């Protein structure tokens, strides 16, 4: 029953069956036409023979009709020709016509089905050869699981549709494997980053519990509060990245955003927290199009990165370039970024100083989020290779066209 059901649902079976039925219908129609044509041709030849025989007897004025031979009851063709007061009849039997037609019919009754069967077998074989790579692809895909995304389907050494399908599927599997690998690394890194502050919080509480006489509740409370803030920032960054990966941060509705106001607002917040090293004298009015909240996050992350690494001074510049781009640069006089790591710093959970803790060096997600936001707005974030000493991060965004500016 299973084999029959699989056969009935097989593309190979249906192609073969439809081809065989089509050929059978065509050959049957052609056979019927051939039989009728053959009979008509033989009947016409018989009529011409009767006419020739009648010409010997009397001049032409003939009438040909079907009839029966009086003595034998055999079907015949009868030619009637007037001859004076009399009528001359010339008759010819249809027995040869019928025998020839019957023989042709019997031959076709054998030839048509046999030809259909032979063609069906040929189509079955050809379709099997054509679909063999498809079956190999199906079989390999059936063995691919979430833990075996390294497997690939076989690609036929041709340039037909099946080969292109196999190539497309392998490209898709490559993307899925990459996404799964990034997800695994993301989960592992997130678990590690979350475990560190939790471990420090637990250690402080266990020490106070083990030595209550030496416990300092105020110090412990301050430490726990700092770790809680670190955890909150980390969770916020993780949620931001997760939403971005899910496409929830795509900028569907753009609005005019005064980028200079965004920069100055973030700098004002930093100064209110005690940060006095930021110079914004070179910030000029620029309007861009996008999501104000996301742009605030990107600008804030670049500023936070500079604050963590600067020694004495941070310079923020913002201007509209002649090529229609807004360029914001955040430069610090810190240790800088080695050229070999100019791209790695934008990867998630990257800290160039392995000894730096999350409390001192951030979550390692800020620059990755800033680049992700910039790209969603059609822009870029990069490190200026000529920004030494220190590091100079450059954010570029398309400016708002003058015709739609507020």
mmCIF file of C-alpha atoms in Angstrom:
data_model
loop_
_atom_site.group_PDB
_atom_site.id
_atom_site.type_symbol
_atom_site.label_atom_id
_atom_site.label_comp_id
_atom_site.label_asym_id
_atom_site.label_seq_id
_atom_site.Cartn_x
_atom_site.Cartn_y
_atom_site.Cartn_z
ATOM 1 C CA UNK A 1 0.000 0.000 0.000
ATOM 2 C CA UNK A 2 2.860 2.382 0.859
ATOM 3 C CA UNK A 3 4.645 1.638 -2.407
ATOM 4 C CA UNK A 4 1.432 2.157 -4.375
ATOM 5 C CA UNK A 5 0.756 5.454 -2.607
ATOM 6 C CA UNK A 6 4.311 6.672 -3.240
ATOM 7 C CA UNK A 7 4.059 5.655 -6.884
ATOM 8 C CA UNK A 8 0.750 7.497 -7.308
ATOM 9 C CA UNK A 9 2.326 10.625 -5.860
ATOM 10 C CA UNK A 10 5.462 10.348 -7.965
ATOM 11 C CA UNK A 11 6.177 13.058 -10.532
ATOM 12 C CA UNK A 12 7.887 10.401 -12.618
ATOM 13 C CA UNK A 13 4.715 8.285 -12.622
ATOM 14 C CA UNK A 14 2.435 11.134 -13.628
ATOM 15 C CA UNK A 15 4.720 12.379 -16.406
ATOM 16 C CA UNK A 16 4.958 8.863 -17.809
ATOM 17 C CA UNK A 17 1.215 8.240 -17.513
ATOM 18 C CA UNK A 18 0.259 11.529 -19.153
ATOM 19 C CA UNK A 19 2.797 11.034 -21.948
ATOM 20 C CA UNK A 20 1.539 7.481 -22.587
ATOM 21 C CA UNK A 21 -2.108 8.588 -22.630
ATOM 22 C CA UNK A 22 -1.315 11.467 -24.957
ATOM 23 C CA UNK A 23 0.578 9.214 -27.355
ATOM 24 C CA UNK A 24 -2.178 6.579 -27.205
ATOM 25 C CA UNK A 25 -4.797 9.204 -28.051
ATOM 26 C CA UNK A 26 -2.731 10.594 -30.932
ATOM 27 C CA UNK A 27 -1.906 7.165 -32.363
ATOM 28 C CA UNK A 28 -5.529 6.032 -32.027
ATOM 29 C CA UNK A 29 -6.786 9.100 -33.866
ATOM 30 C CA UNK A 30 -4.114 8.695 -36.516
ATOM 31 C CA UNK A 31 -4.977 4.973 -36.857
ATOM 32 C CA UNK A 32 -8.675 5.657 -37.338
ATOM 33 C CA UNK A 33 -7.843 8.276 -39.936
ATOM 34 C CA UNK A 34 -5.459 5.904 -41.662
ATOM 35 C CA UNK A 35 -8.076 3.142 -41.802
ATOM 36 C CA UNK A 36 -10.712 5.459 -43.253
ATOM 37 C CA UNK A 37 -8.250 6.874 -45.783
ATOM 38 C CA UNK A 38 -7.080 3.410 -46.732
ATOM 39 C CA UNK A 39 -10.638 2.163 -47.275
ATOM 40 C CA UNK A 40 -11.562 5.252 -49.304
ATOM 41 C CA UNK A 41 -8.460 4.872 -51.462
ATOM 42 C CA UNK A 42 -9.168 1.204 -52.211
ATOM 43 C CA UNK A 43 -12.832 1.945 -52.958
ATOM 44 C CA UNK A 44 -11.850 4.722 -55.355
ATOM 45 C CA UNK A 45 -9.380 2.386 -57.068
ATOM 46 C CA UNK A 46 -12.134 -0.195 -57.443
ATOM 47 C CA UNK A 47 -14.469 2.419 -58.929
ATOM 48 C CA UNK A 48 -11.819 3.447 -61.450
ATOM 49 C CA UNK A 49 -11.300 -0.200 -62.416
ATOM 50 C CA UNK A 50 -15.046 -0.646 -62.950
ATOM 51 C CA UNK A 51 -15.093 2.502 -65.087
ATOM 52 C CA UNK A 52 -12.278 1.202 -67.267
ATOM 53 C CA UNK A 53 -14.116 -2.056 -67.818
ATOM 54 C CA UNK A 54 -17.329 -0.203 -68.650
ATOM 55 C CA UNK A 55 -15.499 1.963 -71.215
ATOM 56 C CA UNK A 56 -14.794 -1.123 -73.236
ATOM 57 C CA UNK A 57 -18.495 -1.915 -73.428
ATOM 58 C CA UNK A 58 -20.219 1.466 -73.864
ATOM 59 C CA UNK A 59 -19.524 5.263 -73.785
ATOM 60 C CA UNK A 60 -19.437 7.103 -70.423
ATOM 61 C CA UNK A 61 -22.676 7.860 -68.578
ATOM 62 C CA UNK A 62 -22.313 5.931 -65.415
ATOM 63 C CA UNK A 63 -23.734 5.666 -61.947
ATOM 64 C CA UNK A 64 -21.850 3.793 -59.205
ATOM 65 C CA UNK A 65 -23.672 2.419 -56.179
ATOM 66 C CA UNK A 66 -23.077 -0.056 -53.383
ATOM 67 C CA UNK A 67 -24.812 -3.374 -53.754
ATOM 68 C CA UNK A 68 -24.709 -7.094 -53.079
ATOM 69 C CA UNK A 69 -23.670 -9.901 -55.487
ATOM 70 C CA UNK A 70 -26.843 -11.884 -56.093
ATOM 71 C CA UNK A 71 -25.211 -15.331 -56.018
ATOM 72 C CA UNK A 72 -22.828 -14.886 -53.075
ATOM 73 C CA UNK A 73 -24.305 -12.148 -50.897
ATOM 74 C CA UNK A 74 -20.953 -10.379 -50.934
ATOM 75 C CA UNK A 75 -20.830 -6.570 -50.719
ATOM 76 C CA UNK A 76 -19.934 -5.051 -54.055
ATOM 77 C CA UNK A 77 -19.655 -1.819 -55.994
ATOM 78 C CA UNK A 78 -22.029 -1.702 -59.024
ATOM 79 C CA UNK A 79 -21.541 0.613 -62.044
ATOM 80 C CA UNK A 80 -24.617 1.314 -64.201
ATOM 81 C CA UNK A 81 -24.179 2.740 -67.741
ATOM 82 C CA UNK A 82 -27.010 3.312 -70.286
ATOM 83 C CA UNK A 83 -26.474 1.618 -73.639
ATOM 84 C CA UNK A 84 -29.312 2.573 -75.990
ATOM 85 C CA UNK A 85 -32.565 1.200 -74.607
ATOM 86 C CA UNK A 86 -30.650 -1.015 -72.233
ATOM 87 C CA UNK A 87 -28.446 -0.510 -69.190
ATOM 88 C CA UNK A 88 -25.093 -2.141 -68.709
ATOM 89 C CA UNK A 89 -24.095 -3.074 -65.176
ATOM 90 C CA UNK A 90 -20.492 -3.696 -64.174
ATOM 91 C CA UNK A 91 -19.935 -5.004 -60.627
ATOM 92 C CA UNK A 92 -16.824 -5.466 -58.500
ATOM 93 C CA UNK A 93 -16.618 -7.179 -55.112
ATOM 94 C CA UNK A 94 -15.531 -5.218 -51.986
ATOM 95 C CA UNK A 95 -14.044 -8.324 -50.441
ATOM 96 C CA UNK A 96 -10.460 -7.261 -51.135
ATOM 97 C CA UNK A 97 -11.160 -3.792 -49.748
ATOM 98 C CA UNK A 98 -12.655 -5.272 -46.589
ATOM 99 C CA UNK A 99 -9.852 -7.815 -46.168
ATOM 100 C CA UNK A 100 -7.189 -5.147 -46.594
ATOM 101 C CA UNK A 101 -8.967 -2.799 -44.197
ATOM 102 C CA UNK A 102 -9.432 -5.579 -41.628
ATOM 103 C CA UNK A 103 -5.737 -6.518 -41.855
ATOM 104 C CA UNK A 104 -4.704 -2.885 -41.363
ATOM 105 C CA UNK A 105 -7.079 -2.535 -38.427
ATOM 106 C CA UNK A 106 -5.677 -5.643 -36.738
ATOM 107 C CA UNK A 107 -2.135 -4.429 -37.280
ATOM 108 C CA UNK A 108 -2.942 -1.067 -35.746
ATOM 109 C CA UNK A 109 -4.727 -2.711 -32.791
ATOM 110 C CA UNK A 110 -1.402 -4.337 -31.977
ATOM 111 C CA UNK A 111 0.975 -1.577 -33.060
ATOM 112 C CA UNK A 112 -0.715 1.322 -31.246
ATOM 113 C CA UNK A 113 -0.755 -0.234 -27.733
ATOM 114 C CA UNK A 114 2.720 -1.696 -28.177
ATOM 115 C CA UNK A 115 4.071 1.666 -29.338
ATOM 116 C CA UNK A 116 2.415 3.374 -26.370
ATOM 117 C CA UNK A 117 3.936 0.888 -23.933
ATOM 118 C CA UNK A 118 7.390 1.210 -25.499
ATOM 119 C CA UNK A 119 7.164 4.989 -25.392
ATOM 120 C CA UNK A 120 5.946 4.877 -21.782
ATOM 121 C CA UNK A 121 8.941 2.736 -20.840
ATOM 122 C CA UNK A 122 11.267 5.163 -22.643
ATOM 123 C CA UNK A 123 9.693 8.165 -20.921
ATOM 124 C CA UNK A 124 9.897 6.374 -17.549
ATOM 125 C CA UNK A 125 13.605 5.750 -18.094
ATOM 126 C CA UNK A 126 14.346 9.259 -19.356
ATOM 127 C CA UNK A 127 12.389 10.966 -16.572
ATOM 128 C CA UNK A 128 14.160 8.760 -14.047
ATOM 129 C CA UNK A 129 17.536 9.897 -15.375
ATOM 130 C CA UNK A 130 16.454 13.525 -15.399
ATOM 131 C CA UNK A 131 15.035 13.361 -11.872
ATOM 132 C CA UNK A 132 17.901 11.334 -10.425
ATOM 133 C CA UNK A 133 19.744 14.491 -9.281
ATOM 134 C CA UNK A 134 16.497 15.753 -7.733
ATOM 135 C CA UNK A 135 16.158 12.542 -5.749
ATOM 136 C CA UNK A 136 19.771 12.861 -4.645
ATOM 137 C CA UNK A 137 19.075 16.439 -3.520
ATOM 138 C CA UNK A 138 15.906 15.343 -1.682
ATOM 139 C CA UNK A 139 17.731 12.504 0.033
ATOM 140 C CA UNK A 140 20.543 14.782 1.196
ATOM 141 C CA UNK A 141 18.153 17.501 2.399
ATOM 142 C CA UNK A 142 16.273 14.844 4.381
ATOM 143 C CA UNK A 143 19.486 14.120 6.311
ATOM 144 C CA UNK A 144 20.207 17.767 7.121
ATOM 145 C CA UNK A 145 19.314 18.748 10.676
ATOM 146 C CA UNK A 146 19.967 21.745 12.887
ATOM 147 C CA UNK A 147 23.130 20.051 14.132
ATOM 148 C CA UNK A 148 24.313 19.053 10.635
ATOM 149 C CA UNK A 149 24.036 22.304 8.699
ATOM 150 C CA UNK A 150 27.503 21.643 7.295
ATOM 151 C CA UNK A 151 26.050 19.134 4.801
ATOM 152 C CA UNK A 152 25.466 20.254 1.218
ATOM 153 C CA UNK A 153 23.357 18.859 -1.596
ATOM 154 C CA UNK A 154 25.147 17.440 -4.661
ATOM 155 C CA UNK A 155 25.378 19.844 -7.584
ATOM 156 C CA UNK A 156 25.098 18.218 -11.046
ATOM 157 C CA UNK A 157 27.957 19.141 -13.432
ATOM 158 C CA UNK A 158 25.532 20.897 -15.770
ATOM 159 C CA UNK A 159 24.026 24.349 -16.156
ATOM 160 C CA UNK A 160 20.362 23.369 -16.298
ATOM 161 C CA UNK A 161 17.529 24.238 -13.914
ATOM 162 C CA UNK A 162 18.295 21.357 -11.544
ATOM 163 C CA UNK A 163 21.928 22.422 -11.211
ATOM 164 C CA UNK A 164 20.844 25.993 -10.511
ATOM 165 C CA UNK A 165 18.345 24.706 -7.933
ATOM 166 C CA UNK A 166 21.085 22.732 -6.179
ATOM 167 C CA UNK A 167 23.406 25.760 -6.219
ATOM 168 C CA UNK A 168 20.662 27.976 -4.769
ATOM 169 C CA UNK A 169 19.897 25.429 -2.039
ATOM 170 C CA UNK A 170 23.575 25.204 -1.083
ATOM 171 C CA UNK A 171 23.757 28.999 -0.909
ATOM 172 C CA UNK A 172 20.673 28.971 1.320
ATOM 173 C CA UNK A 173 22.226 26.280 3.546
ATOM 174 C CA UNK A 174 25.392 28.386 3.735
ATOM 175 C CA UNK A 175 23.344 31.340 4.978
ATOM 176 C CA UNK A 176 21.452 29.158 7.451
ATOM 177 C CA UNK A 177 24.693 27.676 8.769
ATOM 178 C CA UNK A 178 26.151 31.152 9.171
ATOM 179 C CA UNK A 179 23.031 32.389 10.957
ATOM 180 C CA UNK A 180 22.978 29.350 13.243
ATOM 181 C CA UNK A 181 26.672 29.804 14.037
ATOM 182 C CA UNK A 182 26.150 33.475 14.838
ATOM 183 C CA UNK A 183 23.182 32.572 17.015
ATOM 184 C CA UNK A 184 25.200 29.973 18.932
ATOM 185 C CA UNK A 185 28.046 32.428 19.473
ATOM 186 C CA UNK A 186 25.582 35.136 20.459
ATOM 187 C CA UNK A 187 23.926 32.893 23.051
ATOM 188 C CA UNK A 188 27.298 31.715 24.397
ATOM 189 C CA UNK A 189 28.664 35.257 24.614
ATOM 190 C CA UNK A 190 25.449 36.557 26.171
ATOM 191 C CA UNK A 191 25.493 33.786 28.767
ATOM 192 C CA UNK A 192 29.131 34.588 29.596
ATOM 193 C CA UNK A 193 28.457 38.323 29.879
ATOM 194 C CA UNK A 194 25.409 37.772 32.068
ATOM 195 C CA UNK A 195 27.217 35.263 34.268
ATOM 196 C CA UNK A 196 30.050 37.632 35.178
ATOM 197 C CA UNK A 197 28.031 40.370 36.968
ATOM 198 C CA UNK A 198 25.776 37.753 38.531
ATOM 199 C CA UNK A 199 28.821 35.917 39.872
ATOM 200 C CA UNK A 200 30.201 39.120 41.373
ATOM 201 C CA UNK A 201 26.848 39.913 42.985
ATOM 202 C CA UNK A 202 26.603 36.420 44.424
ATOM 203 C CA UNK A 203 30.168 36.580 45.720
ATOM 204 C CA UNK A 204 29.519 39.825 47.580
ATOM 205 C CA UNK A 205 26.357 38.444 49.175
ATOM 206 C CA UNK A 206 28.039 35.156 50.141
ATOM 207 C CA UNK A 207 30.989 36.981 51.717
ATOM 208 C CA UNK A 208 28.618 39.124 53.799
ATOM 209 C CA UNK A 209 26.651 36.030 54.791
ATOM 210 C CA UNK A 210 29.786 34.102 55.761
ATOM 211 C CA UNK A 211 31.324 37.010 57.731
ATOM 212 C CA UNK A 212 28.475 39.163 59.024
ATOM 213 C CA UNK A 213 30.753 40.819 61.566
ATOM 214 C CA UNK A 214 32.838 42.307 58.725
ATOM 215 C CA UNK A 215 29.927 43.083 56.394
ATOM 216 C CA UNK A 216 29.482 46.624 55.155
ATOM 217 C CA UNK A 217 25.835 46.923 54.026
ATOM 218 C CA UNK A 218 26.369 50.316 52.411
ATOM 219 C CA UNK A 219 29.329 49.099 50.365
ATOM 220 C CA UNK A 220 27.503 45.910 49.363
ATOM 221 C CA UNK A 221 24.412 47.883 48.383
ATOM 222 C CA UNK A 222 26.478 50.226 46.232
ATOM 223 C CA UNK A 223 28.251 47.316 44.577
ATOM 224 C CA UNK A 224 24.997 45.492 43.872
ATOM 225 C CA UNK A 225 23.484 48.672 42.451
ATOM 226 C CA UNK A 226 26.454 49.135 40.103
ATOM 227 C CA UNK A 227 26.235 45.528 38.952
ATOM 228 C CA UNK A 228 22.482 45.898 38.453
ATOM 229 C CA UNK A 229 23.058 48.922 36.228
ATOM 230 C CA UNK A 230 25.620 46.917 34.248
ATOM 231 C CA UNK A 231 23.132 44.085 33.860
ATOM 232 C CA UNK A 232 20.415 46.477 32.748
ATOM 233 C CA UNK A 233 22.668 47.981 30.079
ATOM 234 C CA UNK A 234 23.677 44.537 28.903
ATOM 235 C CA UNK A 235 20.080 43.315 28.708
ATOM 236 C CA UNK A 236 19.065 46.475 26.858
ATOM 237 C CA UNK A 237 21.849 45.934 24.328
ATOM 238 C CA UNK A 238 20.946 42.274 23.906
ATOM 239 C CA UNK A 239 17.290 43.141 23.321
ATOM 240 C CA UNK A 240 18.327 45.807 20.819
ATOM 241 C CA UNK A 241 20.405 43.315 18.846
ATOM 242 C CA UNK A 242 17.713 40.626 19.039
ATOM 243 C CA UNK A 243 15.097 43.043 17.720
ATOM 244 C CA UNK A 244 17.472 44.096 14.972
ATOM 245 C CA UNK A 245 18.144 40.498 13.946
ATOM 246 C CA UNK A 246 14.384 39.886 13.831
ATOM 247 C CA UNK A 247 13.866 42.908 11.562
ATOM 248 C CA UNK A 248 11.913 44.860 14.167
ATOM 249 C CA UNK A 249 14.282 47.840 13.897
ATOM 250 C CA UNK A 250 13.953 48.327 10.156
ATOM 251 C CA UNK A 251 13.238 51.990 9.486
ATOM 252 C CA UNK A 252 9.835 51.816 7.808
ATOM 253 C CA UNK A 253 8.679 55.382 8.455
ATOM 254 C CA UNK A 254 11.365 58.042 8.276
ATOM 255 C CA UNK A 255 11.012 61.494 9.780
ATOM 256 C CA UNK A 256 13.260 64.547 9.712
ATOM 257 C CA UNK A 257 15.771 64.434 12.578
ATOM 258 C CA UNK A 258 18.020 67.309 13.642
ATOM 259 C CA UNK A 259 21.200 65.340 14.169
ATOM 260 C CA UNK A 260 22.936 68.294 15.847
ATOM 261 C CA UNK A 261 20.173 68.384 18.489
ATOM 262 C CA UNK A 262 20.657 64.664 19.095
ATOM 263 C CA UNK A 263 24.406 65.133 19.567
ATOM 264 C CA UNK A 264 24.059 68.132 21.879
ATOM 265 C CA UNK A 265 21.385 66.407 23.976
ATOM 266 C CA UNK A 266 23.637 63.385 24.564
ATOM 267 C CA UNK A 267 26.597 65.616 25.385
ATOM 268 C CA UNK A 268 24.467 67.608 27.835
ATOM 269 C CA UNK A 269 23.499 64.357 29.575
ATOM 270 C CA UNK A 270 27.145 63.305 29.821
ATOM 271 C CA UNK A 271 28.132 66.674 31.260
ATOM 272 C CA UNK A 272 25.358 66.457 33.815
ATOM 273 C CA UNK A 273 26.912 63.163 34.944
ATOM 274 C CA UNK A 274 30.263 64.889 35.480
ATOM 275 C CA UNK A 275 31.927 64.456 32.089
ATOM 276 C CA UNK A 276 33.760 67.682 31.200
ATOM 277 C CA UNK A 277 36.157 66.552 28.476
ATOM 278 C CA UNK A 278 33.820 66.811 25.452
ATOM 279 C CA UNK A 279 34.343 69.605 22.911
ATOM 280 C CA UNK A 280 31.360 70.324 20.616
ATOM 281 C CA UNK A 281 32.475 73.643 19.105
ATOM 282 C CA UNK A 282 32.550 72.089 15.612
ATOM 283 C CA UNK A 283 28.976 70.727 15.670
ATOM 284 C CA UNK A 284 26.928 72.318 12.866
ATOM 285 C CA UNK A 285 23.169 72.030 12.123
ATOM 286 C CA UNK A 286 22.397 69.000 9.940
ATOM 287 C CA UNK A 287 19.086 67.300 9.180
ATOM 288 C CA UNK A 288 18.803 63.628 8.303
ATOM 289 C CA UNK A 289 15.890 61.263 7.800
ATOM 290 C CA UNK A 290 15.264 58.327 10.093
ATOM 291 C CA UNK A 291 14.237 57.122 13.538
ATOM 292 C CA UNK A 292 15.202 59.651 16.208
ATOM 293 C CA UNK A 293 15.380 57.048 19.002
ATOM 294 C CA UNK A 294 17.732 54.771 17.083
ATOM 295 C CA UNK A 295 19.964 57.658 16.031
ATOM 296 C CA UNK A 296 20.173 58.801 19.659
ATOM 297 C CA UNK A 297 21.304 55.286 20.580
ATOM 298 C CA UNK A 298 23.986 55.236 17.872
ATOM 299 C CA UNK A 299 25.347 58.675 18.814
ATOM 300 C CA UNK A 300 25.249 57.782 22.520
ATOM 301 C CA UNK A 301 27.181 54.553 21.972
ATOM 302 C CA UNK A 302 29.934 56.369 20.068
ATOM 303 C CA UNK A 303 30.191 58.979 22.831
ATOM 304 C CA UNK A 304 30.206 56.334 25.583
ATOM 305 C CA UNK A 305 33.029 54.495 23.809
ATOM 306 C CA UNK A 306 35.083 57.702 23.640
ATOM 307 C CA UNK A 307 34.403 58.517 27.307
ATOM 308 C CA UNK A 308 35.700 55.088 28.394
ATOM 309 C CA UNK A 309 38.973 55.414 26.485
ATOM 310 C CA UNK A 310 39.816 59.134 26.387
ATOM 311 C CA UNK A 311 42.593 60.479 28.585
ATOM 312 C CA UNK A 312 41.951 64.210 28.596
ATOM 313 C CA UNK A 313 39.868 65.287 25.591
ATOM 314 C CA UNK A 314 37.018 64.216 23.298
ATOM 315 C CA UNK A 315 36.247 66.218 20.160
ATOM 316 C CA UNK A 316 32.871 65.852 18.431
ATOM 317 C CA UNK A 317 32.367 67.335 14.959
ATOM 318 C CA UNK A 318 29.283 67.388 12.757
ATOM 319 C CA UNK A 319 28.919 68.919 9.302
ATOM 320 C CA UNK A 320 27.152 68.454 5.985
ATOM 321 C CA UNK A 321 29.486 67.297 3.250
ATOM 322 C CA UNK A 322 29.197 68.628 -0.345
ATOM 323 C CA UNK A 323 28.391 65.118 -1.568
ATOM 324 C CA UNK A 324 25.069 65.094 0.320
ATOM 325 C CA UNK A 325 26.204 63.212 3.413
ATOM 326 C CA UNK A 326 26.179 64.172 7.068
ATOM 327 C CA UNK A 327 29.459 63.312 8.771
ATOM 328 C CA UNK A 328 29.756 63.086 12.531
ATOM 329 C CA UNK A 329 33.145 62.260 14.042
ATOM 330 C CA UNK A 330 33.977 61.381 17.651
ATOM 331 C CA UNK A 331 37.711 61.563 18.364
ATOM 332 C CA UNK A 332 39.461 60.750 21.640
ATOM 333 C CA UNK A 333 43.088 60.892 22.772
ATOM 334 C CA UNK A 334 43.084 57.387 24.207
ATOM 335 C CA UNK A 335 45.215 54.373 23.227
ATOM 336 C CA UNK A 336 43.566 54.105 19.811
ATOM 337 C CA UNK A 337 42.720 51.019 17.793
ATOM 338 C CA UNK A 338 45.369 48.980 15.952
ATOM 339 C CA UNK A 339 44.757 48.937 12.164
ATOM 340 C CA UNK A 340 44.402 45.151 12.245
ATOM 341 C CA UNK A 341 41.445 45.497 14.633
ATOM 342 C CA UNK A 342 39.652 48.351 12.853
ATOM 343 C CA UNK A 343 36.843 46.012 11.788
ATOM 344 C CA UNK A 344 36.931 43.581 14.688
ATOM 345 C CA UNK A 345 35.917 46.311 17.154
ATOM 346 C CA UNK A 346 32.497 46.402 15.452
ATOM 347 C CA UNK A 347 31.893 42.710 16.136
ATOM 348 C CA UNK A 348 29.659 41.757 19.032
ATOM 349 C CA UNK A 349 31.233 41.282 22.477
ATOM 350 C CA UNK A 350 34.623 42.469 21.237
ATOM 351 C CA UNK A 351 37.011 44.049 23.726
ATOM 352 C CA UNK A 352 40.554 44.683 22.546
ATOM 353 C CA UNK A 353 41.818 44.640 26.139
ATOM 354 C CA UNK A 354 40.933 41.182 27.489
ATOM 355 C CA UNK A 355 41.766 42.285 31.002
ATOM 356 C CA UNK A 356 39.130 45.042 30.898
ATOM 357 C CA UNK A 357 35.953 44.088 32.739
ATOM 358 C CA UNK A 358 32.451 44.781 31.490
ATOM 359 C CA UNK A 359 32.109 47.324 34.276
ATOM 360 C CA UNK A 360 35.081 49.302 32.914
ATOM 361 C CA UNK A 361 35.006 48.464 29.234
ATOM 362 C CA UNK A 362 31.325 48.302 28.415
ATOM 363 C CA UNK A 363 29.395 45.318 27.165
ATOM 364 C CA UNK A 364 31.264 45.009 23.877
ATOM 365 C CA UNK A 365 28.013 45.630 22.009
ATOM 366 C CA UNK A 366 27.879 49.412 21.691
ATOM 367 C CA UNK A 367 29.890 49.766 18.472
ATOM 368 C CA UNK A 368 28.110 46.792 16.884
ATOM 369 C CA UNK A 369 24.756 48.431 17.644
ATOM 370 C CA UNK A 370 25.932 51.798 16.307
ATOM 371 C CA UNK A 371 27.014 50.243 12.988
ATOM 372 C CA UNK A 372 23.784 48.245 12.736
ATOM 373 C CA UNK A 373 21.695 51.395 13.234
ATOM 374 C CA UNK A 374 23.776 53.344 10.727
ATOM 375 C CA UNK A 375 23.387 50.667 8.077
ATOM 376 C CA UNK A 376 19.629 50.530 8.637
ATOM 377 C CA UNK A 377 19.600 54.264 7.866
ATOM 378 C CA UNK A 378 21.651 53.821 4.709
ATOM 379 C CA UNK A 379 24.864 55.006 6.328
ATOM 380 C CA UNK A 380 28.146 53.700 7.731
ATOM 381 C CA UNK A 381 30.324 53.750 10.834
ATOM 382 C CA UNK A 382 34.058 53.281 10.491
ATOM 383 C CA UNK A 383 37.368 54.146 12.105
ATOM 384 C CA UNK A 384 39.303 56.926 10.415
ATOM 385 C CA UNK A 385 42.770 55.453 9.749
ATOM 386 C CA UNK A 386 44.231 58.983 9.864
ATOM 387 C CA UNK A 387 42.680 59.758 13.241
ATOM 388 C CA UNK A 388 45.743 58.864 15.346
ATOM 389 C CA UNK A 389 46.754 59.517 18.017
ATOM 390 C CA UNK A 390 43.753 58.042 19.730
ATOM 391 C CA UNK A 391 40.714 56.798 17.844
ATOM 392 C CA UNK A 392 38.374 58.719 15.546
ATOM 393 C CA UNK A 393 35.009 57.073 14.803
ATOM 394 C CA UNK A 394 33.108 58.493 11.812
ATOM 395 C CA UNK A 395 29.341 58.177 11.360
ATOM 396 C CA UNK A 396 28.013 59.034 7.872
ATOM 397 C CA UNK A 397 24.311 59.360 7.050
ATOM 398 C CA UNK A 398 22.436 60.668 3.999
ATOM 399 C CA UNK A 399 21.253 64.218 4.619
ATOM 400 C CA UNK A 400 17.634 65.191 4.186
ATOM 401 C CA UNK A 401 16.971 66.661 0.704
ATOM 402 C CA UNK A 402 16.523 70.463 0.847
ATOM 403 C CA UNK A 403 13.021 70.216 -0.647
ATOM 404 C CA UNK A 404 11.683 68.318 2.385
ATOM 405 C CA UNK A 405 13.574 69.972 5.198
ATOM 406 C CA UNK A 406 11.598 71.602 7.977
#
